Amino acid sequence: MQSKSSPFRSIVIFTVIIIALIITLVVINNNKSESNGIEEIEEQPSIDGQPTLGDADAPVSVVEFGDFKCPACKAWGESIFPQLVSDYVDTGKVKFSYINVLFHGQESNLASLAAESVYKLNPDAYWEFHKALFKEQPSEDHDSSWITNEKLLEVAETIPNIDSEQLKSALNNQSELEEVNKDTTLVNAFNVKQTPTIMVNNIIIEKPFDYEAIKKAIDQALEGK
Ligand code: CA
């Protein structure tokens, strides 16, 4: 058959490549080996451009997929996270990154836009804002609407070194939407189904509140280095 239509051929080749990529991703996701409360995947998502706490050269990378609207994420941040920081982040063994998940819709999206904007405007203020925002999550009725532009700016005003006028304009322009979308792409690619999802390098901790399991995965990763 004669090939007159090379643009058509390019489209076919491009489509085949895309399908191959999708299949590869599916295979990666299905290749998880499950045992002892952990799942092993091929590799952790890239933390490039993500807010990361601790020494950038720390040998082990812990990632949280979290949602500012999620009560378990608030609880995790207040109970497990401080232990993790004092045992491993402050000692230079672990760097910790946070990726946004939008399981609670528009409010999750708005909070993520604000957090990404704060990170863009002043990376040093990010973790304080992150903590302060979770603190505002109502402990009784977390499903009630509480994330609004006004609330986000009010939280920002309590933190030195965040220019709330700049944040206001970033929110109005949705200037960090691309970063939020990048996180959603990772959530989909890694088939994240619950928040918080905690990964220690390429190990998913099935019970994120099992600090011993997190410790074990980190210690094993450290030994393996
Ligand atoms: Ca992000």
PDB file of C-alpha atoms and ligand atoms in Angstrom:
ATOM      1  CA  MET A   1       0.000   0.000   0.000  1.00  0.00           C
ATOM      2  CA  GLN A   2       1.260   3.379  -0.927  1.00  0.00           C
ATOM      3  CA  SER A   3       1.671   5.882   1.791  1.00  0.00           C
ATOM      4  CA  LYS A   4       0.473   9.176   0.496  1.00  0.00           C
ATOM      5  CA  SER A   5      -0.636  10.599   3.777  1.00  0.00           C
ATOM      6  CA  SER A   6       2.414  11.003   5.976  1.00  0.00           C
ATOM      7  CA  PRO A   7       0.578  13.267   8.475  1.00  0.00           C
ATOM      8  CA  PHE A   8      -1.823  10.366   8.989  1.00  0.00           C
ATOM      9  CA  ARG A   9       1.102   8.003   9.554  1.00  0.00           C
ATOM     10  CA  SER A  10       2.595  10.390  12.121  1.00  0.00           C
ATOM     11  CA  ILE A  11      -0.704  10.466  13.962  1.00  0.00           C
ATOM     12  CA  VAL A  12      -0.853   6.659  13.979  1.00  0.00           C
ATOM     13  CA  ILE A  13       2.735   6.377  15.240  1.00  0.00           C
ATOM     14  CA  PHE A  14       2.078   9.022  17.896  1.00  0.00           C
ATOM     15  CA  THR A  15      -1.075   7.213  19.016  1.00  0.00           C
ATOM     16  CA  VAL A  16       0.783   3.901  19.231  1.00  0.00           C
ATOM     17  CA  ILE A  17       3.477   5.532  21.399  1.00  0.00           C
ATOM     18  CA  ILE A  18       0.857   7.033  23.720  1.00  0.00           C
ATOM     19  CA  ILE A  19      -0.936   3.684  24.048  1.00  0.00           C
ATOM     20  CA  ALA A  20       2.396   1.973  24.793  1.00  0.00           C
ATOM     21  CA  LEU A  21       3.100   4.548  27.511  1.00  0.00           C
ATOM     22  CA  ILE A  22      -0.329   4.020  29.061  1.00  0.00           C
ATOM     23  CA  ILE A  23       0.159   0.242  29.031  1.00  0.00           C
ATOM     24  CA  THR A  24       3.586   0.662  30.651  1.00  0.00           C
ATOM     25  CA  LEU A  25       2.040   2.766  33.425  1.00  0.00           C
ATOM     26  CA  VAL A  26      -0.698   0.185  33.975  1.00  0.00           C
ATOM     27  CA  VAL A  27       1.907  -2.594  34.115  1.00  0.00           C
ATOM     28  CA  ILE A  28       3.982  -0.605  36.613  1.00  0.00           C
ATOM     29  CA  ASN A  29       0.896  -0.160  38.777  1.00  0.00           C
ATOM     30  CA  ASN A  30      -0.031  -3.822  38.563  1.00  0.00           C
ATOM     31  CA  ASN A  31       3.446  -5.034  39.378  1.00  0.00           C
ATOM     32  CA  LYS A  32       3.080  -4.181  43.028  1.00  0.00           C
ATOM     33  CA  SER A  33       4.152  -6.971  45.299  1.00  0.00           C
ATOM     34  CA  GLU A  34       2.116  -7.013  48.470  1.00  0.00           C
ATOM     35  CA  SER A  35       3.371  -8.225  51.822  1.00  0.00           C
ATOM     36  CA  ASN A  36       3.544  -7.239  55.485  1.00  0.00           C
ATOM     37  CA  GLY A  37       1.518  -4.061  55.254  1.00  0.00           C
ATOM     38  CA  ILE A  38       3.617  -2.626  52.466  1.00  0.00           C
ATOM     39  CA  GLU A  39       3.394  -2.508  48.714  1.00  0.00           C
ATOM     40  CA  GLU A  40       6.443  -2.211  46.563  1.00  0.00           C
ATOM     41  CA  ILE A  41       6.173  -0.288  43.326  1.00  0.00           C
ATOM     42  CA  GLU A  42       8.712   0.268  40.566  1.00  0.00           C
ATOM     43  CA  GLU A  43       9.672   3.726  41.692  1.00  0.00           C
ATOM     44  CA  GLN A  44       8.435   6.659  43.703  1.00  0.00           C
ATOM     45  CA  PRO A  45       6.900   9.613  41.851  1.00  0.00           C
ATOM     46  CA  SER A  46       9.299  12.387  40.995  1.00  0.00           C
ATOM     47  CA  ILE A  47       9.462  15.041  43.728  1.00  0.00           C
ATOM     48  CA  ASP A  48      10.813  17.583  41.292  1.00  0.00           C
ATOM     49  CA  GLY A  49       9.204  20.952  42.082  1.00  0.00           C
ATOM     50  CA  GLN A  50       7.386  19.623  45.154  1.00  0.00           C
ATOM     51  CA  PRO A  51       7.679  21.303  48.552  1.00  0.00           C
ATOM     52  CA  THR A  52      10.336  19.259  50.320  1.00  0.00           C
ATOM     53  CA  LEU A  53      11.340  19.471  53.956  1.00  0.00           C
ATOM     54  CA  GLY A  54      14.818  18.528  55.102  1.00  0.00           C
ATOM     55  CA  ASP A  55      18.196  18.023  53.508  1.00  0.00           C
ATOM     56  CA  ALA A  56      17.841  17.794  49.723  1.00  0.00           C
ATOM     57  CA  ASP A  57      20.639  15.188  49.790  1.00  0.00           C
ATOM     58  CA  ALA A  58      18.974  13.030  52.460  1.00  0.00           C
ATOM     59  CA  PRO A  59      19.286   9.383  51.381  1.00  0.00           C
ATOM     60  CA  VAL A  60      15.624   8.441  51.820  1.00  0.00           C
ATOM     61  CA  SER A  61      12.601  10.204  50.349  1.00  0.00           C
ATOM     62  CA  VAL A  62       9.212  10.082  52.062  1.00  0.00           C
ATOM     63  CA  VAL A  63       6.213  11.371  50.126  1.00  0.00           C
ATOM     64  CA  GLU A  64       2.744  12.143  51.426  1.00  0.00           C
ATOM     65  CA  PHE A  65      -0.192  12.331  49.066  1.00  0.00           C
ATOM     66  CA  GLY A  66      -2.548  14.491  51.117  1.00  0.00           C
ATOM     67  CA  ASP A  67      -5.640  16.664  50.986  1.00  0.00           C
ATOM     68  CA  PHE A  68      -6.192  19.738  53.170  1.00  0.00           C
ATOM     69  CA  LYS A  69      -9.872  18.742  53.466  1.00  0.00           C
ATOM     70  CA  CYS A  70      -9.078  15.226  54.686  1.00  0.00           C
ATOM     71  CA  PRO A  71      -9.439  14.653  58.452  1.00  0.00           C
ATOM     72  CA  ALA A  72      -7.052  11.685  58.432  1.00  0.00           C
ATOM     73  CA  CYS A  73      -4.392  13.906  56.833  1.00  0.00           C
ATOM     74  CA  LYS A  74      -4.841  16.464  59.601  1.00  0.00           C
ATOM     75  CA  ALA A  75      -4.554  13.684  62.205  1.00  0.00           C
ATOM     76  CA  TRP A  76      -1.506  12.212  60.476  1.00  0.00           C
ATOM     77  CA  GLY A  77       0.147  15.629  60.343  1.00  0.00           C
ATOM     78  CA  GLU A  78      -0.417  16.159  64.047  1.00  0.00           C
ATOM     79  CA  SER A  79       0.519  12.681  65.289  1.00  0.00           C
ATOM     80  CA  ILE A  80       2.895  10.848  62.946  1.00  0.00           C
ATOM     81  CA  PHE A  81       4.560  13.699  61.074  1.00  0.00           C
ATOM     82  CA  PRO A  82       6.222  15.334  64.141  1.00  0.00           C
ATOM     83  CA  GLN A  83       7.809  11.991  65.101  1.00  0.00           C
ATOM     84  CA  LEU A  84       9.011  11.456  61.553  1.00  0.00           C
ATOM     85  CA  VAL A  85      10.528  14.928  61.480  1.00  0.00           C
ATOM     86  CA  SER A  86      12.366  14.598  64.777  1.00  0.00           C
ATOM     87  CA  ASP A  87      13.571  11.029  64.170  1.00  0.00           C
ATOM     88  CA  TYR A  88      14.541  11.266  60.522  1.00  0.00           C
ATOM     89  CA  VAL A  89      14.170  14.665  58.855  1.00  0.00           C
ATOM     90  CA  ASP A  90      16.012  16.701  61.484  1.00  0.00           C
ATOM     91  CA  THR A  91      18.763  14.084  61.516  1.00  0.00           C
ATOM     92  CA  GLY A  92      19.333  14.412  57.761  1.00  0.00           C
ATOM     93  CA  LYS A  93      18.228  10.884  56.904  1.00  0.00           C
ATOM     94  CA  VAL A  94      14.911  11.696  55.233  1.00  0.00           C
ATOM     95  CA  LYS A  95      13.537  14.413  53.011  1.00  0.00           C
ATOM     96  CA  PHE A  96       9.757  14.789  53.097  1.00  0.00           C
ATOM     97  CA  SER A  97       7.583  15.961  50.216  1.00  0.00           C
ATOM     98  CA  TYR A  98       3.877  16.706  49.965  1.00  0.00           C
ATOM     99  CA  ILE A  99       1.746  16.151  46.859  1.00  0.00           C
ATOM    100  CA  ASN A 100      -1.801  17.519  46.656  1.00  0.00           C
ATOM    101  CA  VAL A 101      -4.808  15.254  46.234  1.00  0.00           C
ATOM    102  CA  LEU A 102      -8.188  16.771  45.357  1.00  0.00           C
ATOM    103  CA  PHE A 103     -10.546  14.088  46.647  1.00  0.00           C
ATOM    104  CA  HIS A 104     -12.798  16.728  48.257  1.00  0.00           C
ATOM    105  CA  GLY A 105     -13.361  18.780  45.120  1.00  0.00           C
ATOM    106  CA  GLN A 106     -13.385  22.540  44.822  1.00  0.00           C
ATOM    107  CA  GLU A 107     -12.209  23.259  48.365  1.00  0.00           C
ATOM    108  CA  SER A 108      -9.275  20.856  47.995  1.00  0.00           C
ATOM    109  CA  ASN A 109      -8.434  22.593  44.743  1.00  0.00           C
ATOM    110  CA  LEU A 110      -8.554  26.052  46.326  1.00  0.00           C
ATOM    111  CA  ALA A 111      -6.409  25.027  49.302  1.00  0.00           C
ATOM    112  CA  SER A 112      -3.891  23.393  46.962  1.00  0.00           C
ATOM    113  CA  LEU A 113      -3.730  26.510  44.790  1.00  0.00           C
ATOM    114  CA  ALA A 114      -3.047  28.589  47.888  1.00  0.00           C
ATOM    115  CA  ALA A 115      -0.377  26.210  49.191  1.00  0.00           C
ATOM    116  CA  GLU A 116       1.347  26.032  45.802  1.00  0.00           C
ATOM    117  CA  SER A 117       1.194  29.833  45.553  1.00  0.00           C
ATOM    118  CA  VAL A 118       2.751  30.262  48.994  1.00  0.00           C
ATOM    119  CA  TYR A 119       5.453  27.801  47.972  1.00  0.00           C
ATOM    120  CA  LYS A 120       6.096  29.779  44.804  1.00  0.00           C
ATOM    121  CA  LEU A 121       6.110  33.156  46.573  1.00  0.00           C
ATOM    122  CA  ASN A 122       8.259  32.054  49.504  1.00  0.00           C
ATOM    123  CA  PRO A 123       9.291  28.381  49.779  1.00  0.00           C
ATOM    124  CA  ASP A 124      10.518  28.972  53.349  1.00  0.00           C
ATOM    125  CA  ALA A 125       6.994  29.897  54.477  1.00  0.00           C
ATOM    126  CA  TYR A 126       5.379  26.826  52.913  1.00  0.00           C
ATOM    127  CA  TRP A 127       5.483  24.346  55.835  1.00  0.00           C
ATOM    128  CA  GLU A 128       4.234  26.876  58.333  1.00  0.00           C
ATOM    129  CA  PHE A 129       1.302  27.692  56.060  1.00  0.00           C
ATOM    130  CA  HIS A 130       0.670  23.971  55.487  1.00  0.00           C
ATOM    131  CA  LYS A 131       0.484  23.353  59.230  1.00  0.00           C
ATOM    132  CA  ALA A 132      -1.617  26.451  59.930  1.00  0.00           C
ATOM    133  CA  LEU A 133      -4.092  25.508  57.210  1.00  0.00           C
ATOM    134  CA  PHE A 134      -4.592  21.985  58.551  1.00  0.00           C
ATOM    135  CA  LYS A 135      -5.075  23.516  61.987  1.00  0.00           C
ATOM    136  CA  GLU A 136      -8.058  25.452  60.619  1.00  0.00           C
ATOM    137  CA  GLN A 137      -9.797  22.258  59.493  1.00  0.00           C
ATOM    138  CA  PRO A 138     -12.856  21.879  61.750  1.00  0.00           C
ATOM    139  CA  SER A 139     -12.448  18.838  63.977  1.00  0.00           C
ATOM    140  CA  GLU A 140     -16.191  18.244  64.274  1.00  0.00           C
ATOM    141  CA  ASP A 141     -17.697  18.626  60.834  1.00  0.00           C
ATOM    142  CA  HIS A 142     -14.855  18.565  58.342  1.00  0.00           C
ATOM    143  CA  ASP A 143     -17.354  18.262  55.475  1.00  0.00           C
ATOM    144  CA  SER A 144     -18.696  21.706  56.240  1.00  0.00           C
ATOM    145  CA  SER A 145     -17.423  24.337  53.865  1.00  0.00           C
ATOM    146  CA  TRP A 146     -14.436  26.106  55.411  1.00  0.00           C
ATOM    147  CA  ILE A 147     -11.861  26.670  52.676  1.00  0.00           C
ATOM    148  CA  THR A 148     -12.536  30.060  51.131  1.00  0.00           C
ATOM    149  CA  ASN A 149     -10.289  32.780  49.713  1.00  0.00           C
ATOM    150  CA  GLU A 150     -10.957  34.814  52.858  1.00  0.00           C
ATOM    151  CA  LYS A 151      -9.932  31.946  55.154  1.00  0.00           C
ATOM    152  CA  LEU A 152      -6.775  31.255  53.130  1.00  0.00           C
ATOM    153  CA  LEU A 153      -5.731  34.907  53.262  1.00  0.00           C
ATOM    154  CA  GLU A 154      -6.559  35.069  56.967  1.00  0.00           C
ATOM    155  CA  VAL A 155      -4.268  32.069  57.599  1.00  0.00           C
ATOM    156  CA  ALA A 156      -1.551  33.634  55.438  1.00  0.00           C
ATOM    157  CA  GLU A 157      -1.726  36.875  57.446  1.00  0.00           C
ATOM    158  CA  THR A 158      -0.716  34.989  60.595  1.00  0.00           C
ATOM    159  CA  ILE A 159       2.558  33.925  58.986  1.00  0.00           C
ATOM    160  CA  PRO A 160       5.443  36.317  58.580  1.00  0.00           C
ATOM    161  CA  ASN A 161       7.023  36.480  55.126  1.00  0.00           C
ATOM    162  CA  ILE A 162       3.885  35.751  53.149  1.00  0.00           C
ATOM    163  CA  ASP A 163       2.785  38.763  51.171  1.00  0.00           C
ATOM    164  CA  SER A 164      -0.982  38.410  51.363  1.00  0.00           C
ATOM    165  CA  GLU A 165      -1.558  40.867  48.512  1.00  0.00           C
ATOM    166  CA  GLN A 166       0.600  38.717  46.255  1.00  0.00           C
ATOM    167  CA  LEU A 167      -1.184  35.611  47.465  1.00  0.00           C
ATOM    168  CA  LYS A 168      -4.539  37.234  46.804  1.00  0.00           C
ATOM    169  CA  SER A 169      -3.605  38.004  43.240  1.00  0.00           C
ATOM    170  CA  ALA A 170      -2.124  34.489  42.766  1.00  0.00           C
ATOM    171  CA  LEU A 171      -5.433  33.005  43.918  1.00  0.00           C
ATOM    172  CA  ASN A 172      -7.473  35.296  41.699  1.00  0.00           C
ATOM    173  CA  ASN A 173      -5.318  34.400  38.702  1.00  0.00           C
ATOM    174  CA  GLN A 174      -5.064  30.709  39.633  1.00  0.00           C
ATOM    175  CA  SER A 175      -1.407  31.226  38.835  1.00  0.00           C
ATOM    176  CA  GLU A 176      -0.266  27.856  40.217  1.00  0.00           C
ATOM    177  CA  LEU A 177      -2.988  25.788  38.565  1.00  0.00           C
ATOM    178  CA  GLU A 178      -0.358  23.978  36.525  1.00  0.00           C
ATOM    179  CA  GLU A 179       1.348  22.753  39.729  1.00  0.00           C
ATOM    180  CA  VAL A 180      -1.967  21.502  41.109  1.00  0.00           C
ATOM    181  CA  ASN A 181      -2.666  19.721  37.825  1.00  0.00           C
ATOM    182  CA  LYS A 182       0.819  18.206  37.892  1.00  0.00           C
ATOM    183  CA  ASP A 183       0.001  16.709  41.304  1.00  0.00           C
ATOM    184  CA  THR A 184      -3.294  15.321  40.000  1.00  0.00           C
ATOM    185  CA  THR A 185      -1.411  13.655  37.154  1.00  0.00           C
ATOM    186  CA  LEU A 186       0.800  11.923  39.752  1.00  0.00           C
ATOM    187  CA  VAL A 187      -2.242  10.902  41.815  1.00  0.00           C
ATOM    188  CA  ASN A 188      -3.702   9.246  38.716  1.00  0.00           C
ATOM    189  CA  ALA A 189      -0.450   7.741  37.461  1.00  0.00           C
ATOM    190  CA  PHE A 190       0.268   6.167  40.855  1.00  0.00           C
ATOM    191  CA  ASN A 191      -3.334   5.150  41.370  1.00  0.00           C
ATOM    192  CA  VAL A 192      -3.590   6.884  44.746  1.00  0.00           C
ATOM    193  CA  LYS A 193      -6.884   5.793  46.300  1.00  0.00           C
ATOM    194  CA  GLN A 194      -6.666   7.053  49.877  1.00  0.00           C
ATOM    195  CA  THR A 195      -5.340  10.030  51.776  1.00  0.00           C
ATOM    196  CA  PRO A 196      -2.925  10.181  53.322  1.00  0.00           C
ATOM    197  CA  THR A 197      -0.895   7.804  51.173  1.00  0.00           C
ATOM    198  CA  ILE A 198       2.634   7.555  52.496  1.00  0.00           C
ATOM    199  CA  MET A 199       5.530   6.321  50.369  1.00  0.00           C
ATOM    200  CA  VAL A 200       9.029   5.579  51.633  1.00  0.00           C
ATOM    201  CA  ASN A 201      11.107   5.556  48.448  1.00  0.00           C
ATOM    202  CA  ASN A 202       9.250   2.970  46.358  1.00  0.00           C
ATOM    203  CA  ILE A 203       7.385   1.419  49.302  1.00  0.00           C
ATOM    204  CA  ILE A 204       3.746   2.299  49.967  1.00  0.00           C
ATOM    205  CA  ILE A 205       2.834   2.015  53.654  1.00  0.00           C
ATOM    206  CA  GLU A 206      -0.618   0.424  53.678  1.00  0.00           C
ATOM    207  CA  LYS A 207      -1.514   1.715  57.153  1.00  0.00           C
ATOM    208  CA  PRO A 208      -0.180   5.273  57.279  1.00  0.00           C
ATOM    209  CA  PHE A 209      -0.742   5.519  61.047  1.00  0.00           C
ATOM    210  CA  ASP A 210       1.512   2.523  61.686  1.00  0.00           C
ATOM    211  CA  TYR A 211       4.621   4.501  62.587  1.00  0.00           C
ATOM    212  CA  GLU A 212       6.567   1.298  63.245  1.00  0.00           C
ATOM    213  CA  ALA A 213       5.935   0.218  59.636  1.00  0.00           C
ATOM    214  CA  ILE A 214       7.145   3.616  58.399  1.00  0.00           C
ATOM    215  CA  LYS A 215      10.261   3.377  60.603  1.00  0.00           C
ATOM    216  CA  LYS A 216      10.974  -0.132  59.399  1.00  0.00           C
ATOM    217  CA  ALA A 217      10.719   0.879  55.746  1.00  0.00           C
ATOM    218  CA  ILE A 218      13.003   3.881  56.323  1.00  0.00           C
ATOM    219  CA  ASP A 219      15.554   1.858  58.305  1.00  0.00           C
ATOM    220  CA  GLN A 220      15.635  -0.809  55.623  1.00  0.00           C
ATOM    221  CA  ALA A 221      16.074   1.833  52.945  1.00  0.00           C
ATOM    222  CA  LEU A 222      18.910   3.400  54.953  1.00  0.00           C
ATOM    223  CA  GLU A 223      20.622   0.007  55.335  1.00  0.00           C
ATOM    224  CA  GLY A 224      20.262  -0.612  51.633  1.00  0.00           C
ATOM    225  CA  LYS A 225      22.172   2.549  50.765  1.00  0.00           C
TER     226      LYS A 225
HETATM  227 CA    CA B   1       2.767  20.044  44.139  1.00  0.00          CA
END
